[in-house]
Coordinates of C-alpha atoms in Angstrom, one line a residue:
M1 CA -11.9 -26.8 182.2
Q2 CA -10.6 -28.5 185.3
N3 CA -10.4 -26.4 188.4
Q4 CA -10.1 -27.8 192.0
T5 CA -11.5 -24.7 193.6
R6 CA -15.1 -24.9 195.0
I7 CA -15.8 -21.2 194.6
I8 CA -18.0 -19.8 191.9
I9 CA -17.7 -16.1 191.0
E10 CA -20.4 -14.7 188.7
N11 CA -21.9 -11.4 187.5
V12 CA -19.0 -9.2 188.5
S13 CA -20.1 -5.5 188.1
P14 CA -19.3 -3.0 186.9
Q15 CA -17.8 -4.3 183.6
L16 CA -18.5 -3.5 180.0
D17 CA -18.9 -6.1 177.3
G18 CA -17.2 -8.8 179.4
G19 CA -14.3 -6.6 180.2
A20 CA -13.6 -5.6 176.6
F21 CA -13.8 -1.9 177.6
F22 CA -12.9 0.0 180.7
I23 CA -15.3 1.9 183.0
K24 CA -14.6 5.5 183.9
R25 CA -14.1 7.6 187.0
I26 CA -12.4 10.8 188.0
V27 CA -9.8 11.2 190.7
G28 CA -11.3 10.8 194.2
Q29 CA -14.4 8.8 193.1
K30 CA -15.3 5.3 194.2
V31 CA -15.8 2.1 192.3
T32 CA -18.6 0.0 193.8
V33 CA -18.0 -3.6 192.9
T34 CA -20.7 -6.3 193.2
A35 CA -20.5 -10.0 192.5
N36 CA -22.3 -13.3 193.1
V37 CA -19.9 -15.5 195.1
F38 CA -20.8 -18.9 196.5
S39 CA -19.7 -22.5 197.1
D40 CA -21.2 -25.9 197.3
G41 CA -22.5 -27.0 200.7
H42 CA -22.7 -24.8 203.7
D43 CA -19.1 -23.7 204.3
V44 CA -18.3 -20.1 205.2
V45 CA -17.4 -18.2 202.0
A46 CA -15.3 -15.0 201.9
C47 CA -14.2 -12.7 199.1
S48 CA -12.5 -9.4 198.4
V49 CA -11.9 -6.9 195.7
K50 CA -8.3 -6.5 194.8
F51 CA -7.1 -3.4 192.9
K52 CA -4.0 -1.4 191.9
H53 CA -2.9 1.5 189.8
E54 CA -1.1 0.7 186.6
K55 CA 2.2 2.1 188.1
E56 CA 1.9 0.1 191.3
K57 CA 3.2 -3.5 191.8
K58 CA 1.3 -4.4 195.0
W59 CA -2.4 -5.1 195.0
Q60 CA -4.6 -3.4 197.6
E61 CA -7.6 -5.3 199.0
I62 CA -11.0 -4.5 200.3
R63 CA -13.1 -7.3 201.8
M64 CA -16.6 -7.7 200.4
V65 CA -19.8 -7.8 202.5
E66 CA -22.7 -10.1 201.7
T67 CA -26.0 -8.4 201.1
G68 CA -28.0 -11.6 200.8
N69 CA -28.7 -14.3 198.3
D70 CA -24.9 -14.9 197.8
E71 CA -24.5 -11.3 196.5
W72 CA -21.5 -9.4 197.7
I73 CA -20.4 -5.7 197.6
A74 CA -17.3 -3.6 198.3
E75 CA -16.0 -0.3 197.1
F76 CA -12.6 1.2 196.5
K77 CA -11.4 4.7 195.9
V78 CA -9.3 5.8 192.9
D79 CA -6.9 8.6 193.7
K80 CA -4.6 8.8 190.7
Q81 CA -5.1 9.4 187.0
G82 CA -4.6 6.5 184.6
F83 CA -5.7 2.9 184.6
Y84 CA -6.6 0.8 187.6
S85 CA -7.1 -3.0 187.4
Y86 CA -9.5 -4.8 189.7
F87 CA -10.9 -8.3 190.2
V88 CA -12.8 -10.4 192.7
E89 CA -11.2 -13.2 194.6
G90 CA -13.2 -15.7 196.6
W91 CA -12.4 -18.7 198.8
V92 CA -13.8 -21.1 201.3
D93 CA -12.7 -19.7 204.7
Y94 CA -11.8 -23.0 206.4
A95 CA -10.7 -21.3 209.7
L96 CA -13.9 -19.3 210.0
N97 CA -15.8 -22.4 209.0
W98 CA -14.1 -24.3 211.8
Q99 CA -14.9 -21.6 214.3
H100 CA -18.5 -21.5 213.2
G101 CA -19.0 -25.3 213.3
T102 CA -17.2 -25.5 216.7
Q103 CA -19.4 -22.9 218.2
R104 CA -22.5 -24.8 217.1
K105 CA -21.2 -28.0 218.7
I106 CA -20.3 -26.2 222.0
E107 CA -23.8 -24.7 222.1
D108 CA -25.1 -28.2 221.7
N109 CA -23.0 -29.2 224.8
Q110 CA -20.7 -31.5 222.7
Y111 CA -17.1 -32.2 223.8
V112 CA -14.9 -30.6 221.2
K113 CA -11.3 -31.7 222.1
S114 CA -10.7 -33.0 218.6
E115 CA -12.0 -29.8 217.1
L116 CA -9.7 -27.7 219.3
L117 CA -6.7 -29.6 218.0
E118 CA -7.9 -28.7 214.5
G119 CA -8.1 -25.1 215.6
A120 CA -4.5 -25.2 216.7
E121 CA -3.5 -26.1 213.1
Y122 CA -5.4 -23.1 211.7
C123 CA -3.6 -20.9 214.2
E124 CA -0.2 -22.3 213.4
A125 CA -0.8 -21.7 209.6
I126 CA -0.8 -17.9 210.0
L127 CA 1.8 -17.3 212.7
K128 CA 4.2 -15.8 210.2
E129 CA 1.7 -13.3 208.9
V130 CA 0.4 -11.7 212.1
S131 CA 1.6 -8.9 214.3
K132 CA 3.8 -9.4 217.4
E133 CA 0.8 -9.0 219.7
E134 CA -1.4 -11.3 217.6
K135 CA 1.3 -13.9 217.5
A136 CA 1.5 -13.9 221.3
Y137 CA -2.3 -14.4 221.4
L138 CA -2.3 -17.2 218.9
T139 CA 0.6 -19.0 220.6
S140 CA -1.4 -18.9 223.8
A141 CA -4.4 -20.2 222.0
I142 CA -2.4 -23.1 220.5
K143 CA -1.2 -24.1 223.9
A144 CA -4.7 -24.0 225.3
F145 CA -6.1 -26.0 222.4
Q146 CA -3.5 -28.7 222.8
D147 CA -3.7 -28.9 226.6
E148 CA -6.7 -30.8 227.9
K149 CA -6.3 -29.2 231.3
Q150 CA -7.1 -25.8 229.7
Y151 CA -10.3 -27.0 228.1
D152 CA -12.5 -24.3 229.5
K153 CA -10.0 -21.6 228.5
A154 CA -9.6 -23.2 225.0
V155 CA -13.4 -23.2 224.5
A156 CA -13.6 -19.5 225.5
I157 CA -10.8 -18.7 223.0
A158 CA -12.5 -20.7 220.2
L159 CA -15.6 -18.7 220.7
S160 CA -13.9 -15.3 221.0
A161 CA -14.4 -12.3 218.8
E162 CA -10.7 -11.7 218.9
L163 CA -9.9 -15.0 217.3
H164 CA -12.6 -14.4 214.7
H165 CA -11.1 -11.0 213.9
I166 CA -7.6 -12.6 213.4
F167 CA -8.9 -15.4 211.2
K168 CA -10.8 -12.9 209.1
Q169 CA -7.8 -10.6 208.9
Y170 CA -5.4 -13.3 207.7
P171 CA -7.3 -15.8 205.6
T172 CA -5.4 -18.8 204.2
R173 CA -7.3 -18.7 200.9
T174 CA -6.9 -22.4 200.2
L175 CA -7.9 -23.2 196.6
A176 CA -9.1 -19.6 196.1
N177 CA -10.7 -18.6 192.8
A178 CA -10.5 -15.2 191.0
S179 CA -12.5 -13.4 188.3
A180 CA -11.0 -11.9 185.2
E181 CA -9.2 -8.6 185.7
L182 CA -11.2 -5.5 184.8
K183 CA -10.1 -2.0 184.2
V184 CA -11.2 1.5 185.2
Y185 CA -9.7 4.7 183.6
V186 CA -9.4 7.6 185.9
D187 CA -9.5 11.2 184.5
R188 CA -9.0 14.6 186.1
K189 CA -12.1 16.3 187.5
K190 CA -12.8 18.3 184.4
A191 CA -13.8 15.1 182.7
L192 CA -16.9 15.0 184.8
F193 CA -17.6 18.7 185.6
S194 CA -17.2 21.4 182.9
T195 CA -19.1 24.5 181.7
W196 CA -18.6 25.2 178.0
Y197 CA -19.0 28.5 176.1
E198 CA -18.7 28.5 172.3
F199 CA -18.2 31.4 170.0
F200 CA -16.6 31.9 166.6
P201 CA -13.3 33.7 166.8
R202 CA -13.9 35.5 163.6
S203 CA -17.0 37.1 165.3
A204 CA -15.0 38.5 168.2
S205 CA -14.2 41.9 166.7
Q206 CA -16.1 44.8 168.3
E207 CA -15.6 46.9 165.2
K208 CA -18.5 46.5 162.7
G209 CA -17.6 44.8 159.5
K210 CA -14.2 43.7 160.7
H211 CA -13.1 40.0 160.9
G212 CA -12.2 39.0 164.4
T213 CA -8.7 37.9 165.6
F214 CA -7.2 35.9 168.5
K215 CA -6.3 39.2 170.1
D216 CA -10.0 40.2 169.9
C217 CA -10.9 36.9 171.6
E218 CA -8.3 37.6 174.3
K219 CA -10.2 40.8 175.2
L220 CA -13.4 38.8 175.7
L221 CA -11.9 36.3 178.2
P222 CA -12.8 38.4 181.3
R223 CA -16.4 38.4 180.1
V224 CA -16.4 34.6 179.7
A225 CA -14.8 34.1 183.1
A226 CA -17.3 36.5 184.8
M227 CA -20.1 34.4 183.4
G228 CA -18.7 31.3 185.2
F229 CA -17.6 29.3 182.1
D230 CA -14.4 27.3 182.5
T231 CA -14.1 25.9 178.9
L232 CA -14.0 28.1 175.8
Y233 CA -14.7 26.2 172.7
F234 CA -13.7 27.5 169.2
P235 CA -14.9 26.0 165.9
P236 CA -11.9 25.2 163.6
I237 CA -9.3 28.0 163.6
H238 CA -7.4 26.7 160.5
P239 CA -7.2 28.2 157.0
I240 CA -10.5 27.9 155.2
G241 CA -10.7 26.4 151.7
E242 CA -11.2 28.7 148.7
V243 CA -12.2 26.0 146.2
N244 CA -16.0 25.2 146.4
R245 CA -16.3 27.7 149.3
K246 CA -19.8 28.0 150.6
G247 CA -21.7 31.2 150.7
K248 CA -24.2 32.5 153.3
N249 CA -26.8 30.1 154.4
N250 CA -24.8 27.2 152.9
A251 CA -25.2 28.6 149.4
T252 CA -23.4 26.5 146.8
N253 CA -21.6 29.5 145.2
A254 CA -19.8 32.0 147.4
Q255 CA -20.0 35.7 146.6
P256 CA -17.0 38.0 146.8
G257 CA -16.2 38.6 150.5
D258 CA -17.9 35.4 151.8
V259 CA -15.7 33.8 154.5
G260 CA -16.9 30.2 154.1
S261 CA -17.4 27.5 156.7
P262 CA -14.5 26.9 159.2
W263 CA -15.1 23.2 158.8
G264 CA -13.9 23.4 155.2
I265 CA -10.3 23.1 156.4
G266 CA -7.2 23.8 154.4
S267 CA -6.0 26.1 151.7
K268 CA -2.8 27.5 150.2
H269 CA -2.3 29.0 153.7
G270 CA -1.9 25.5 155.3
G271 CA -3.9 22.7 156.8
H272 CA -4.6 21.2 160.2
K273 CA -1.4 22.5 161.8
S274 CA -1.9 26.1 160.7
T275 CA -4.1 29.0 161.8
H276 CA -6.3 31.1 159.6
P277 CA -4.2 34.1 158.6
E278 CA -7.1 36.6 159.4
L279 CA -7.3 35.2 163.0
G280 CA -3.6 35.6 163.7
T281 CA -0.5 33.5 164.1
I282 CA 0.3 30.4 166.2
D283 CA 2.0 32.7 168.7
D284 CA -1.2 34.8 168.9
F285 CA -3.1 31.7 169.7
K286 CA -0.6 30.6 172.3
S287 CA -1.0 34.0 174.0
L288 CA -4.8 33.5 174.0
V289 CA -4.5 30.0 175.6
K290 CA -2.0 31.3 178.2
T291 CA -4.2 34.3 179.2
A292 CA -7.3 32.0 179.4
K293 CA -5.5 29.7 181.8
K294 CA -4.8 32.6 184.1
L295 CA -8.6 33.1 184.3
N296 CA -9.2 29.3 185.0
I297 CA -10.5 28.9 181.4
E298 CA -9.3 26.1 179.1
V299 CA -9.5 26.6 175.4
A300 CA -11.0 23.7 173.6
M301 CA -10.1 23.1 170.0
D302 CA -12.2 21.6 167.2
Y303 CA -10.6 18.4 165.9
A304 CA -12.3 18.0 162.6
L305 CA -10.8 15.3 160.3
Q306 CA -11.8 16.4 156.9
A307 CA -10.3 18.6 154.2
A308 CA -11.3 21.3 151.7
P309 CA -10.5 20.5 148.1
D310 CA -7.4 22.8 148.3
H311 CA -6.0 21.4 151.5
P312 CA -2.3 20.5 151.2
Y313 CA -3.2 16.8 152.0
V314 CA -5.2 16.5 148.7
K315 CA -2.2 17.3 146.6
D316 CA 0.5 15.7 148.8
F317 CA -1.4 12.5 149.8
P318 CA -4.2 11.9 147.2
Q319 CA -4.4 8.3 148.4
W320 CA -6.0 9.5 151.6
F321 CA -9.1 10.5 149.7
K322 CA -11.6 8.5 147.6
W323 CA -11.6 9.3 143.9
R324 CA -14.5 8.3 141.7
P325 CA -14.1 6.6 138.3
D326 CA -14.4 9.9 136.4
G327 CA -11.5 11.4 138.3
T328 CA -13.5 13.6 140.6
V329 CA -13.3 13.3 144.4
Q330 CA -16.2 12.2 146.6
Y331 CA -17.3 15.2 148.7
A332 CA -19.1 15.0 152.0
E333 CA -22.9 14.3 152.0
N334 CA -25.5 13.8 154.6
P335 CA -28.6 13.6 152.4
P336 CA -30.3 15.9 151.7
K337 CA -27.3 18.1 152.9
K338 CA -24.3 18.4 150.6
Y339 CA -20.9 19.7 151.6
Q340 CA -19.1 20.5 148.4
D341 CA -16.5 22.4 150.4
I342 CA -15.4 19.3 152.3
Q343 CA -13.7 16.1 151.2
P344 CA -14.0 13.3 153.8
I345 CA -10.8 11.4 154.6
Y346 CA -10.8 7.9 153.2
F347 CA -10.0 5.7 156.2
E348 CA -10.0 2.5 154.0
S349 CA -6.9 3.8 152.2
G350 CA -4.1 1.3 151.7
D351 CA -1.9 3.9 153.2
W352 CA -3.9 3.9 156.4
K353 CA -1.0 3.5 158.8
N354 CA 0.7 6.8 157.6
L355 CA -2.8 8.4 157.6
W356 CA -3.4 7.5 161.2
K357 CA 0.1 8.6 162.2
E358 CA -0.4 12.0 160.6
L359 CA -3.8 12.5 162.3
L360 CA -2.2 11.6 165.7
D361 CA 0.6 14.1 164.9
V362 CA -2.1 16.8 164.4
A363 CA -3.6 16.3 167.8
L364 CA -0.1 16.1 169.5
F365 CA 1.0 19.3 167.7
W366 CA -1.7 21.3 169.4
V367 CA -1.2 19.6 172.7
E368 CA 2.5 20.0 172.8
E369 CA 2.9 23.2 170.9
C370 CA 0.0 25.2 172.3
D371 CA -0.9 23.5 175.5
I372 CA -4.3 22.4 174.4
R373 CA -5.9 19.9 176.8
V374 CA -9.5 19.7 175.5
F375 CA -10.8 18.7 172.0
R376 CA -14.3 18.8 170.7
V377 CA -14.3 16.2 167.9
D378 CA -16.4 16.8 164.9
N379 CA -18.5 14.0 163.6
P380 CA -16.5 11.1 165.1
H381 CA -19.3 8.7 164.2
T382 CA -18.3 9.0 160.5
K383 CA -14.8 7.6 161.2
P384 CA -13.8 4.1 162.3
F385 CA -14.4 3.2 166.0
Y386 CA -11.0 1.5 166.4
F387 CA -9.2 4.5 165.0
W388 CA -10.6 6.5 167.9
G389 CA -9.7 3.9 170.4
W390 CA -6.1 3.9 169.2
L391 CA -5.8 7.7 168.8
I392 CA -7.2 8.6 172.2
A393 CA -5.1 5.9 173.9
E394 CA -2.0 7.2 172.2
V395 CA -2.6 10.8 173.2
K396 CA -3.4 9.9 176.8
K397 CA -0.3 7.8 177.1
K398 CA 1.8 10.9 176.9
H399 CA -0.8 13.5 178.0
P400 CA -3.3 12.0 180.4
D401 CA -4.9 15.4 181.1
V402 CA -6.3 15.6 177.5
L403 CA -10.1 15.3 177.2
F404 CA -12.2 14.5 174.1
L405 CA -15.8 15.5 173.6
A406 CA -17.7 13.5 170.9
E407 CA -19.9 15.6 168.7
A408 CA -22.2 12.7 167.6
F409 CA -26.0 13.2 167.4
T410 CA -26.7 9.8 166.0
R411 CA -28.0 6.3 166.9
P412 CA -27.6 5.3 170.6
K413 CA -25.4 2.3 170.1
I414 CA -23.0 4.3 167.9
M415 CA -22.8 7.1 170.6
H416 CA -22.2 4.4 173.2
E417 CA -19.4 2.7 171.2
L418 CA -17.6 6.0 170.9
A419 CA -17.7 6.5 174.6
K420 CA -16.4 3.0 175.2
Q421 CA -13.6 3.6 172.8
G422 CA -12.4 6.4 175.1
F423 CA -14.2 9.6 174.4
T424 CA -14.3 11.5 177.7
Q425 CA -17.7 13.2 177.2
S426 CA -20.5 13.0 174.7
Y427 CA -23.2 15.3 173.2
T428 CA -26.7 14.0 174.0
Y429 CA -30.3 14.0 173.1
F430 CA -31.1 16.6 175.8
T431 CA -31.4 19.2 173.0
W432 CA -34.7 17.5 172.0
R433 CA -36.1 16.4 175.4
N434 CA -38.8 18.8 176.4
T435 CA -41.6 17.2 178.4
K436 CA -41.4 16.1 182.0
A437 CA -41.8 12.4 181.0
E438 CA -39.1 12.7 178.3
L439 CA -36.6 14.4 180.7
I440 CA -37.1 11.9 183.5
E441 CA -36.9 8.9 181.2
Y442 CA -33.7 10.2 179.6
V443 CA -31.9 11.2 182.7
E444 CA -32.8 7.9 184.4
E445 CA -31.4 6.1 181.4
L446 CA -28.1 8.0 181.7
S447 CA -27.8 7.8 185.4
K448 CA -29.3 4.5 186.4
T449 CA -28.3 2.0 183.7
E450 CA -25.0 0.7 182.6
Q451 CA -24.4 4.0 180.7
K452 CA -23.4 5.6 184.0
E453 CA -20.2 3.6 183.9
F454 CA -18.9 4.9 180.6
F455 CA -21.1 7.6 179.0
R456 CA -20.5 11.1 180.4
P457 CA -23.2 13.4 179.1
N458 CA -22.6 17.0 178.1
F459 CA -26.0 18.9 177.8
W460 CA -26.2 21.6 175.1
P461 CA -29.5 23.4 174.5
N462 CA -28.2 24.6 171.2
T463 CA -25.2 24.4 168.8
P464 CA -24.3 26.2 165.6
D465 CA -25.8 23.2 163.7
I466 CA -29.0 23.0 165.8
L467 CA -31.7 25.5 166.6
P468 CA -34.3 23.1 168.2
Y469 CA -37.9 23.9 167.7
A470 CA -38.3 24.6 171.4
L471 CA -36.0 27.6 171.1
Q472 CA -37.5 28.9 167.9
S473 CA -40.2 30.8 169.8
G474 CA -37.6 33.2 171.2
H475 CA -39.4 33.1 174.5
E476 CA -37.2 34.1 177.4
S477 CA -38.8 31.6 179.8
V478 CA -37.9 28.7 177.5
Y479 CA -34.3 29.9 177.3
L480 CA -34.2 30.2 181.1
H481 CA -35.6 26.8 181.9
K482 CA -33.6 25.0 179.2
Y483 CA -30.4 26.4 180.6
F484 CA -31.5 25.6 184.2
L485 CA -32.3 22.0 183.4
A486 CA -29.0 21.5 181.5
A487 CA -27.0 23.1 184.4
T488 CA -28.6 21.1 187.2
L489 CA -29.3 17.8 185.5
S490 CA -25.9 17.3 184.0
S491 CA -22.5 18.1 185.5
S492 CA -21.1 19.1 182.1
I493 CA -23.0 21.6 180.0
G494 CA -22.4 24.0 177.1
I495 CA -24.1 26.7 175.0
Y496 CA -23.4 28.3 171.7
G497 CA -22.9 31.5 173.4
P498 CA -24.0 34.9 172.1
V499 CA -26.7 33.3 169.9
Y500 CA -28.2 31.7 173.1
E501 CA -27.7 34.8 175.3
Y502 CA -29.5 37.1 172.8
M503 CA -32.1 34.5 172.1
I504 CA -31.5 34.5 168.3
S505 CA -34.4 32.3 167.1
E506 CA -34.9 32.8 163.3
A507 CA -34.8 29.4 161.7
M508 CA -34.5 28.1 158.2
P509 CA -38.1 27.4 157.2
G510 CA -39.2 24.0 158.5
K511 CA -35.8 23.2 159.8
E512 CA -33.9 23.1 163.1
E513 CA -31.2 25.3 161.7
Y514 CA -30.3 29.0 162.2
H515 CA -31.2 31.4 159.4
N516 CA -28.2 33.5 158.4
S517 CA -26.1 30.9 160.2
E518 CA -22.8 32.1 161.7
K519 CA -21.3 28.9 160.2
Y520 CA -21.1 30.8 156.9
E521 CA -20.5 34.4 157.9
F522 CA -19.0 36.4 160.7
Y523 CA -21.1 38.6 163.0
N524 CA -20.1 41.6 165.1
W525 CA -21.9 41.0 168.4
D526 CA -22.5 43.7 171.0
W527 CA -20.5 42.0 173.7
S528 CA -21.4 44.8 176.2
V529 CA -25.1 43.6 176.5
Q530 CA -26.1 42.5 180.0
N531 CA -29.6 41.1 179.9
K532 CA -31.6 39.0 182.4
L533 CA -30.7 35.7 180.7
I534 CA -27.0 36.5 181.0
T535 CA -27.4 37.4 184.6
V536 CA -29.2 34.2 185.4
I537 CA -26.7 32.0 183.5
S538 CA -23.9 33.7 185.4
R539 CA -25.6 33.0 188.7
L540 CA -26.3 29.4 187.9
N541 CA -22.7 28.8 186.8
K542 CA -21.4 30.3 190.1
I543 CA -23.8 28.0 192.1
R544 CA -22.5 25.0 190.1
H545 CA -19.0 25.8 191.1
E546 CA -20.0 26.1 194.8
Q547 CA -22.2 23.0 195.2
P548 CA -20.5 19.6 194.8
S549 CA -23.9 17.9 194.3
L550 CA -24.2 19.7 191.0
Q551 CA -20.7 18.7 189.9
Q552 CA -21.8 15.1 189.2
T553 CA -24.7 13.6 187.2
N554 CA -25.5 10.2 188.6
N555 CA -26.6 10.9 192.2
I556 CA -30.1 12.0 191.4
Q557 CA -33.6 11.1 192.5
F558 CA -36.7 12.5 190.9
C559 CA -39.4 13.7 193.3
A560 CA -43.2 13.4 192.8
T561 CA -45.2 16.5 192.1
D562 CA -48.9 16.9 191.4
N563 CA -48.3 18.9 188.3
D564 CA -47.2 17.5 184.9
Q565 CA -45.6 20.8 184.0
V566 CA -43.4 20.9 187.2
L567 CA -40.3 18.8 187.4
A568 CA -38.5 18.2 190.8
Y569 CA -35.3 16.3 191.6
Y570 CA -32.9 15.9 194.4
K571 CA -29.1 15.6 194.0
Y572 CA -26.2 14.9 196.4
D573 CA -22.5 14.4 196.3
D574 CA -20.9 11.0 197.0
D575 CA -20.5 11.7 200.7
K576 CA -23.9 13.4 201.1
L577 CA -22.2 16.5 202.5
D578 CA -24.0 18.7 199.9
E579 CA -27.7 18.2 199.0
T580 CA -29.8 20.3 196.6
L581 CA -33.4 20.2 195.4
M582 CA -34.4 21.6 192.0
I583 CA -37.9 22.5 191.0
C584 CA -38.6 23.7 187.5
S585 CA -41.7 24.7 185.5
I586 CA -41.5 23.8 181.8
D587 CA -44.5 25.9 180.9
P588 CA -43.2 29.2 179.6
Y589 CA -46.6 31.0 179.5
Y590 CA -48.4 30.5 182.8
A591 CA -47.6 30.5 186.5
K592 CA -47.6 27.1 188.0
Q593 CA -48.5 25.9 191.5
A594 CA -47.5 22.4 192.7
W595 CA -47.0 20.2 195.8
V596 CA -43.6 18.6 195.8
Q597 CA -42.8 15.4 197.8
L598 CA -39.5 15.5 199.7
P599 CA -37.4 12.3 199.5
L600 CA -37.4 11.8 203.2
Q601 CA -35.7 8.4 203.2
A602 CA -32.9 9.6 201.0
L603 CA -32.6 12.7 203.2
G604 CA -32.4 10.7 206.3
V605 CA -35.2 12.6 208.0
H606 CA -38.5 11.5 209.5
P607 CA -41.9 13.1 208.8
G608 CA -42.4 16.1 210.9
Q609 CA -38.6 16.8 211.3
P610 CA -37.9 20.3 210.1
I611 CA -35.3 21.0 207.4
K612 CA -34.1 24.4 206.1
V613 CA -34.1 25.1 202.4
I614 CA -32.1 28.0 201.1
E615 CA -33.1 29.4 197.6
L616 CA -29.6 29.9 196.1
I617 CA -30.8 32.2 193.3
T618 CA -32.8 34.6 195.3
G619 CA -31.3 34.1 198.8
N620 CA -34.6 33.4 200.4
S621 CA -34.9 30.6 203.0
Y622 CA -37.8 28.4 204.3
I623 CA -38.4 25.8 207.0
W624 CA -40.2 22.8 205.7
D625 CA -41.5 20.2 208.2
K626 CA -43.8 18.2 206.0
E627 CA -43.3 15.5 203.4
W628 CA -45.3 17.5 200.8
N629 CA -44.6 21.2 200.3
F630 CA -46.2 23.9 198.2
V631 CA -44.3 25.9 195.6
E632 CA -45.3 28.5 193.0
L633 CA -43.3 29.2 189.9
N634 CA -43.6 32.1 187.5
P635 CA -42.4 32.2 183.8
A636 CA -40.3 35.2 184.7
L637 CA -38.1 32.9 186.8
P638 CA -39.5 29.4 186.3
F639 CA -37.4 27.5 188.8
H640 CA -36.1 27.1 192.4
L641 CA -32.7 25.9 193.3
F642 CA -32.7 24.9 197.0
K643 CA -29.7 24.0 199.2
I644 CA -30.9 21.6 201.9
V645 CA -29.7 22.2 205.5
K646 CA -30.5 19.7 208.2

């Protein structure tokens, strides 16, 4: 390709897959752009980042600064939701190049009259762009450059910082080059910082043996709010299929009175745009959502794209399902698991356009009818990636506040692709990361690699599907430190509520699944219980809402300790106005002592300079004036959460 420009622009970052996907930020965050920008020869090179919101016509510009080896950096702030575009522009700065070359000649005692005449031309070229005061200065400079009698004055002007500033401020950009345009999508703050609580609405009744309702859920909202949760997630609230309904513990044959799995969606009572009649009406659900918002809680719905055999879709749109040669339908399987109560949607249907439209209508129904702004999406990795890219984009065109959490515990590249297609947050492998080395490696991967640009983790110690081996001991200290780690390592977290609070730990033999799983029956919890774990969870959630350093994930630095069972890490907000230090023992059985190394350079303090650390859980405070400091941790409260005051 022919191009007259002399500027090369390479390795523009951040970008995903050559710009095929957008990076992610929230309102108020910054985008730090780096690039390699250079030219042939030794001329002065300059470059900038240009950016604008999708609804703006005029590009804004930030000049880049060279960091060495032809590498440049600049950052811009995003202050509106929606898409921003950005690119790098570079040019040979002939005016600055003239000034630099002229200075060297003057320092060599050369006579530079010809060079001064050139300078006059560079000044004249920008007269129409500068301010009134600057124009007067340049006019004076032009006269001096052209008048041999003012040679000494002209030399002084040529060397002046003021002329340098004007040339830098108004570059002519002759034969400039530009990189490809890249995009960043900007969400509201909740995309990055959220605290989720999950329970089954049918287990909300406080009357033993009675199926819960939306009105029962509404009564529990003050409890959820008091614990510091801002997102209440419900498994599917739709009618549950009666054909092939599962019994307790996933039994193939349901017994009379068995309520089935909420994920077996659809019956004679309706499908994805209906509510389970025993839970209540759409109006009851609207009331619940409205009351929750008054308590600063958003209700998150489960968006599960599958159908029970008696879902209205099966009769009305049989082409949306895969039928086998013998006339039976293919039910869902994840060997060795079988889900006879669920028929997967056939996305390869010839009627796929109408199918996609209907599934979009389902999402928009709950957004527009019931003011739902958060969806937890069930098993998105078993549906086409491009479908999700389309659906999420269509929803956010009309409703940019809507957020999507991908429930996909699968291969890394698949999880990453879902995030690139537009999922706001993602479940993670944190559930199975237990050792110090595993935790450090995983968080470093999330926060220090390209993943930080698009993959927003949401750390869950447990879910209705997963009772990890680490929690099967039922040991209080394990539940304490797993929640602490989730709450302080990641800015978005969640728990499968009462089961976690009451440390329910009975598993199916040899499996990471709950015995007597609530997925297949309803419980009547004692919601009045106030135990130590609930108290600590509530305290940690309150601290998370007070400390900006804990409301983000990527600004983290692990600190050295002399104990393999003690993990320490330092976090800070983007402006370093809030700094915290977390120290956690992952040994649930024995007290641990450790020396912890403070990250002095990151803190901006020198050895011997005292800092104050305030323990936010207990309220105790200490003065540390050494790089290495001693801590002791007990299984009864196996962590410290320090606010750093300098």
